[in-house]
Amino acid sequence: NYMDNSIKKILFLGPKGTYSQFACEKFKEKLGLNQEFEPISTITKIIDIIDDNCELAAVLPIENSIEGIVRGTLDGLFGTKNGVKIQAQTQIHIQNCLISYSKKEEITHIISHPQPLSQCQNYISANFSKDIILENASSTAYATMSLKEKGKGWASIGNEYCAKMLNIPVLEKNINDNNDNQTRFVLVSRADFNFGNKTRTSLVFSTKQEPGALVCALEVFKKYNIDLIYIESRPSKRVLGEYNFFVDIDKSIDELKNVLCDLKKVTQYYKILGSYPVV
């Protein structure tokens, strides 16, 4: 499905059994990837590794429909020295499950990543006494793995994919308070995968430090009738009050030549973060 390229391995946010691994499988199936996948513990570490090595790619979460942007991924992509680019994007439906060796009525402790704990607050208060003890873990997969040594009375909130992998019973599925919980994942690398069907472009720009500077930049998109499907501001980390603006546009880079030409005149700088297919 894509031209053979030099990428040897694809890293993902570990451990095994996370939604990032699930996203890897989806990219593999939709884009015909044949590389092996390797879990790495933090987003920062992953971005540093792929920034230094053009034979590696990575799958990272970039936005959750409830919690918003994944800051580590966005800031990491802004800050790469060698121009790591988004190669493809996909969405995964997040379905939290209650996982335990114990029966539901025996559960006294629930362990998970802070996000699922906050996404299942109503479920927890409706199904457990106010004495229930909640514990944070660095990922849902670590939380679920820890049940083996935690023993009786412990449950995790995590994904079914991981529970099946570890052979731990799922007591209840889809316990999110909000059913429409999606996470966007991106495949990123320095070397180009040369996928066809590039339907989306991501770019980042920094405005001049003057009143109305953001409006001037947005006027450029309006002039060419370009719909921004996403916009997010992030501190530049250089000067307090200076921001980078991250935007997603449902157009390929070839359709944006005039826009970029005009954008250059009204911004301090802009950088293309990738033009890619959504699968």
CSV table of C-alpha atoms in Angstrom, one decimal:
chain,number,residue,atom,x,y,z
A,1,ASN,CA,0.0,0.0,0.0
A,2,TYR,CA,3.0,2.3,0.3
A,3,MET,CA,6.4,2.5,-1.3
A,4,ASP,CA,9.0,0.3,0.6
A,5,ASN,CA,10.9,2.6,2.9
A,6,SER,CA,13.8,2.5,5.3
A,7,ILE,CA,11.8,2.3,8.5
A,8,LYS,CA,13.0,-0.8,10.5
A,9,LYS,CA,10.8,-0.6,13.6
A,10,ILE,CA,7.8,1.3,15.0
A,11,LEU,CA,7.8,2.4,18.7
A,12,PHE,CA,4.7,3.0,20.7
A,13,LEU,CA,3.7,4.3,24.1
A,14,GLY,CA,4.1,1.2,26.3
A,15,PRO,CA,3.7,-1.1,28.0
A,16,LYS,CA,2.1,-3.7,25.8
A,17,GLY,CA,-1.7,-3.8,26.0
A,18,THR,CA,-2.3,-0.1,25.8
A,19,TYR,CA,-4.5,1.7,23.3
A,20,SER,CA,-1.3,2.8,21.5
A,21,GLN,CA,-0.6,-0.8,20.7
A,22,PHE,CA,-4.2,-1.2,19.5
A,23,ALA,CA,-3.6,1.9,17.2
A,24,CYS,CA,-0.4,0.2,15.9
A,25,GLU,CA,-2.5,-2.8,14.9
A,26,LYS,CA,-5.0,-0.6,13.1
A,27,PHE,CA,-2.3,1.3,11.2
A,28,LYS,CA,-0.7,-2.1,10.3
A,29,GLU,CA,-4.0,-3.4,8.9
A,30,LYS,CA,-5.1,-0.3,7.1
A,31,LEU,CA,-1.7,0.8,5.7
A,32,GLY,CA,-0.1,-2.6,5.1
A,33,LEU,CA,2.8,-2.0,7.6
A,34,ASN,CA,5.2,-4.9,8.2
A,35,GLN,CA,7.6,-3.5,10.8
A,36,GLU,CA,7.7,-4.9,14.4
A,37,PHE,CA,6.4,-2.8,17.2
A,38,GLU,CA,8.3,-2.0,20.4
A,39,PRO,CA,6.9,-0.4,23.6
A,40,ILE,CA,8.7,2.6,25.2
A,41,SER,CA,7.7,4.1,28.5
A,42,THR,CA,7.3,7.8,27.8
A,43,ILE,CA,6.3,10.1,24.9
A,44,THR,CA,9.4,12.4,25.4
A,45,LYS,CA,11.7,9.4,25.2
A,46,ILE,CA,10.0,8.1,22.0
A,47,ILE,CA,10.2,11.5,20.3
A,48,ASP,CA,13.9,11.9,21.3
A,49,ILE,CA,14.7,8.4,19.9
A,50,ILE,CA,13.0,9.0,16.5
A,51,ASP,CA,14.4,12.5,16.2
A,52,ASP,CA,17.9,10.9,16.3
A,53,ASN,CA,17.2,7.9,14.1
A,54,CYS,CA,15.6,8.1,10.7
A,55,GLU,CA,15.1,4.3,10.6
A,56,LEU,CA,12.5,4.4,13.4
A,57,ALA,CA,8.8,5.5,13.5
A,58,ALA,CA,6.3,5.8,16.3
A,59,VAL,CA,2.6,5.7,17.1
A,60,LEU,CA,1.5,8.3,19.7
A,61,PRO,CA,-1.8,9.6,21.1
A,62,ILE,CA,-2.4,13.2,20.1
A,63,GLU,CA,-5.9,14.1,21.3
A,64,ASN,CA,-8.7,12.6,23.4
A,65,SER,CA,-12.3,13.8,22.7
A,66,ILE,CA,-12.9,14.4,26.4
A,67,GLU,CA,-9.5,15.3,28.0
A,68,GLY,CA,-8.3,17.3,25.0
A,69,ILE,CA,-4.8,17.5,23.5
A,70,VAL,CA,-1.9,15.3,24.6
A,71,ARG,CA,0.6,18.0,25.4
A,72,GLY,CA,3.7,15.8,25.3
A,73,THR,CA,3.1,14.7,21.8
A,74,LEU,CA,2.3,18.2,20.4
A,75,ASP,CA,5.1,19.9,22.2
A,76,GLY,CA,7.5,17.1,21.2
A,77,LEU,CA,6.6,17.4,17.5
A,78,PHE,CA,7.1,21.2,17.7
A,79,GLY,CA,10.5,20.8,19.3
A,80,THR,CA,12.2,18.2,17.1
A,81,LYS,CA,15.5,19.2,15.6
A,82,ASN,CA,15.3,17.0,12.5
A,83,GLY,CA,11.7,17.5,11.5
A,84,VAL,CA,9.7,14.5,12.6
A,85,LYS,CA,6.5,14.5,10.5
A,86,ILE,CA,3.0,13.1,10.9
A,87,GLN,CA,2.6,10.3,8.3
A,88,ALA,CA,-0.9,9.0,9.1
A,89,GLN,CA,-3.7,9.4,11.6
A,90,THR,CA,-6.4,7.2,13.0
A,91,GLN,CA,-9.1,7.2,15.7
A,92,ILE,CA,-9.7,4.6,18.3
A,93,HIS,CA,-12.9,4.3,20.3
A,94,ILE,CA,-12.0,4.1,24.0
A,95,GLN,CA,-14.1,1.6,26.0
A,96,ASN,CA,-13.1,1.3,29.6
A,97,CYS,CA,-13.8,-2.0,31.4
A,98,LEU,CA,-13.8,-3.1,35.0
A,99,ILE,CA,-11.2,-5.9,35.2
A,100,SER,CA,-10.7,-8.2,38.2
A,101,TYR,CA,-10.1,-11.7,39.5
A,102,SER,CA,-12.5,-10.9,42.3
A,103,LYS,CA,-16.3,-10.6,42.2
A,104,LYS,CA,-17.7,-7.1,41.9
A,105,GLU,CA,-19.1,-7.1,45.5
A,106,GLU,CA,-15.6,-8.0,46.9
A,107,ILE,CA,-13.8,-5.0,45.3
A,108,THR,CA,-12.3,-2.5,47.8
A,109,HIS,CA,-9.6,-1.0,45.6
A,110,ILE,CA,-9.6,0.3,42.0
A,111,ILE,CA,-6.4,1.1,40.2
A,112,SER,CA,-6.0,2.9,36.8
A,113,HIS,CA,-4.5,5.8,35.0
A,114,PRO,CA,-5.9,9.1,36.3
A,115,GLN,CA,-7.8,9.7,33.0
A,116,PRO,CA,-10.0,6.6,33.0
A,117,LEU,CA,-10.6,7.1,36.8
A,118,SER,CA,-12.0,10.6,36.0
A,119,GLN,CA,-13.8,9.3,32.9
A,120,CYS,CA,-15.7,6.7,35.0
A,121,GLN,CA,-16.5,8.8,38.1
A,122,ASN,CA,-20.3,8.4,37.9
A,123,TYR,CA,-19.9,4.6,37.3
A,124,ILE,CA,-17.6,4.3,40.4
A,125,SER,CA,-19.9,6.3,42.7
A,126,ALA,CA,-23.1,4.4,41.5
A,127,ASN,CA,-21.5,0.9,41.8
A,128,PHE,CA,-19.2,1.1,44.9
A,129,SER,CA,-19.4,2.5,48.4
A,130,LYS,CA,-17.8,5.8,49.3
A,131,ASP,CA,-15.0,3.9,51.0
A,132,ILE,CA,-13.7,2.5,47.7
A,133,ILE,CA,-10.0,3.3,47.4
A,134,LEU,CA,-8.7,4.6,44.1
A,135,GLU,CA,-5.1,4.3,43.1
A,136,ASN,CA,-3.2,6.0,40.2
A,137,ALA,CA,-1.0,4.0,37.8
A,138,SER,CA,1.2,5.2,35.0
A,139,SER,CA,-1.0,3.4,32.4
A,140,THR,CA,-4.1,1.2,32.3
A,141,ALA,CA,-1.9,-1.7,31.1
A,142,TYR,CA,0.4,-1.4,34.2
A,143,ALA,CA,-2.8,-1.1,36.4
A,144,THR,CA,-4.2,-4.3,34.9
A,145,MET,CA,-0.8,-6.2,35.1
A,146,SER,CA,-0.5,-5.2,38.8
A,147,LEU,CA,-3.7,-7.2,39.6
A,148,LYS,CA,-1.7,-10.5,39.6
A,149,GLU,CA,0.2,-9.5,42.7
A,150,LYS,CA,-2.4,-7.1,44.3
A,151,GLY,CA,-4.6,-10.1,45.2
A,152,LYS,CA,-8.2,-10.2,46.4
A,153,GLY,CA,-10.4,-7.1,46.4
A,154,TRP,CA,-8.5,-5.3,43.6
A,155,ALA,CA,-9.8,-4.2,40.2
A,156,SER,CA,-8.4,-2.1,37.4
A,157,ILE,CA,-10.1,0.1,34.9
A,158,GLY,CA,-8.6,-0.6,31.5
A,159,ASN,CA,-9.2,-2.0,28.1
A,160,GLU,CA,-10.5,-5.4,27.1
A,161,TYR,CA,-7.6,-6.0,24.7
A,162,CYS,CA,-5.2,-5.9,27.6
A,163,ALA,CA,-7.4,-8.1,29.9
A,164,LYS,CA,-7.6,-10.7,27.2
A,165,MET,CA,-3.8,-10.6,26.6
A,166,LEU,CA,-3.2,-11.2,30.4
A,167,ASN,CA,-6.2,-13.6,30.7
A,168,ILE,CA,-7.9,-11.6,33.5
A,169,PRO,CA,-11.7,-11.6,33.7
A,170,VAL,CA,-13.6,-8.5,32.4
A,171,LEU,CA,-16.5,-7.9,34.9
A,172,GLU,CA,-18.2,-5.1,33.0
A,173,LYS,CA,-17.6,-3.4,29.6
A,174,ASN,CA,-18.1,0.2,28.5
A,175,ILE,CA,-18.3,1.8,31.9
A,176,ASN,CA,-17.3,5.3,30.6
A,177,ASP,CA,-19.6,8.1,31.8
A,178,ASN,CA,-19.5,9.5,28.3
A,179,ASN,CA,-19.9,6.8,25.6
A,180,ASP,CA,-18.4,8.8,22.8
A,181,ASN,CA,-14.8,8.7,24.0
A,182,GLN,CA,-12.3,8.7,21.1
A,183,THR,CA,-8.5,9.1,21.0
A,184,ARG,CA,-6.7,10.2,17.9
A,185,PHE,CA,-3.3,8.6,17.2
A,186,VAL,CA,-0.6,9.6,14.8
A,187,LEU,CA,2.1,7.7,13.1
A,188,VAL,CA,5.2,9.9,13.0
A,189,SER,CA,8.8,9.6,11.6
A,190,ARG,CA,11.6,11.5,9.9
A,191,ALA,CA,11.7,9.3,6.8
A,192,ASP,CA,8.6,9.5,4.6
A,193,PHE,CA,6.3,6.6,4.2
A,194,ASN,CA,5.0,8.0,0.9
A,195,PHE,CA,1.4,7.0,1.6
A,196,GLY,CA,-1.1,8.1,-1.0
A,197,ASN,CA,-4.4,9.8,-0.4
A,198,LYS,CA,-3.1,12.7,1.8
A,199,THR,CA,-6.3,14.3,3.0
A,200,ARG,CA,-5.2,16.2,6.0
A,201,THR,CA,-2.4,18.7,6.8
A,202,SER,CA,-1.2,19.8,10.2
A,203,LEU,CA,0.9,22.9,10.7
A,204,VAL,CA,2.1,25.1,13.6
A,205,PHE,CA,2.7,28.8,13.4
A,206,SER,CA,3.7,31.6,15.8
A,207,THR,CA,2.2,35.0,15.6
A,208,LYS,CA,4.0,38.4,15.8
A,209,GLN,CA,3.8,40.0,19.3
A,210,GLU,CA,1.3,42.6,18.5
A,211,PRO,CA,-2.5,43.2,18.9
A,212,GLY,CA,-4.7,41.3,16.5
A,213,ALA,CA,-1.8,39.1,15.2
A,214,LEU,CA,-3.8,35.9,15.6
A,215,VAL,CA,-6.8,37.5,13.7
A,216,CYS,CA,-4.5,38.4,10.8
A,217,ALA,CA,-3.3,34.8,10.6
A,218,LEU,CA,-6.9,33.4,10.7
A,219,GLU,CA,-8.0,35.9,8.1
A,220,VAL,CA,-5.6,34.2,5.6
A,221,PHE,CA,-7.6,30.9,6.1
A,222,LYS,CA,-10.8,32.8,5.7
A,223,LYS,CA,-9.7,34.5,2.5
A,224,TYR,CA,-9.1,31.1,0.8
A,225,ASN,CA,-12.2,29.6,2.3
A,226,ILE,CA,-10.2,27.1,4.4
A,227,ASP,CA,-12.0,25.4,7.3
A,228,LEU,CA,-9.8,24.8,10.3
A,229,ILE,CA,-11.0,21.5,11.8
A,230,TYR,CA,-8.8,22.0,14.9
A,231,ILE,CA,-6.8,24.8,16.5
A,232,GLU,CA,-4.9,24.6,19.8
A,233,SER,CA,-2.5,27.1,21.4
A,234,ARG,CA,0.6,26.0,23.3
A,235,PRO,CA,3.1,28.2,25.1
A,236,SER,CA,6.3,28.6,23.0
A,237,LYS,CA,8.4,27.9,26.1
A,238,ARG,CA,10.7,30.8,25.0
A,239,VAL,CA,9.0,33.8,26.4
A,240,LEU,CA,6.0,34.1,28.7
A,241,GLY,CA,2.9,35.1,26.8
A,242,GLU,CA,4.3,33.8,23.4
A,243,TYR,CA,2.2,31.1,21.8
A,244,ASN,CA,2.4,28.5,19.0
A,245,PHE,CA,-0.8,27.7,17.3
A,246,PHE,CA,-1.4,24.2,16.0
A,247,VAL,CA,-4.0,23.7,13.2
A,248,ASP,CA,-5.5,20.8,11.3
A,249,ILE,CA,-6.9,21.4,7.8
A,250,ASP,CA,-8.8,18.8,5.7
A,251,LYS,CA,-6.7,19.5,2.6
A,252,SER,CA,-3.5,18.1,1.2
A,253,ILE,CA,-0.4,20.3,1.2
A,254,ASP,CA,-0.7,20.8,-2.6
A,255,GLU,CA,-4.0,22.6,-2.1
A,256,LEU,CA,-2.5,25.1,0.4
A,257,LYS,CA,0.3,26.8,-1.6
A,258,ASN,CA,-1.4,30.2,-1.7
A,259,VAL,CA,-2.4,30.0,2.0
A,260,LEU,CA,1.2,29.3,3.1
A,261,CYS,CA,2.5,32.1,0.9
A,262,ASP,CA,0.2,34.6,2.7
A,263,LEU,CA,0.7,33.0,6.1
A,264,LYS,CA,4.4,33.6,5.8
A,265,LYS,CA,3.8,37.4,5.7
A,266,VAL,CA,1.7,37.6,8.9
A,267,THR,CA,3.4,35.1,11.2
A,268,GLN,CA,6.8,34.9,12.8
A,269,TYR,CA,7.3,31.5,11.4
A,270,TYR,CA,5.3,28.4,10.4
A,271,LYS,CA,6.2,24.7,10.1
A,272,ILE,CA,4.4,21.9,8.3
A,273,LEU,CA,3.9,19.0,10.7
A,274,GLY,CA,2.8,16.6,8.0
A,275,SER,CA,0.3,16.0,5.1
A,276,TYR,CA,-1.1,12.6,5.5
A,277,PRO,CA,-4.0,10.1,5.1
A,278,VAL,CA,-6.7,9.5,7.9
A,279,VAL,CA,-7.4,5.8,8.1
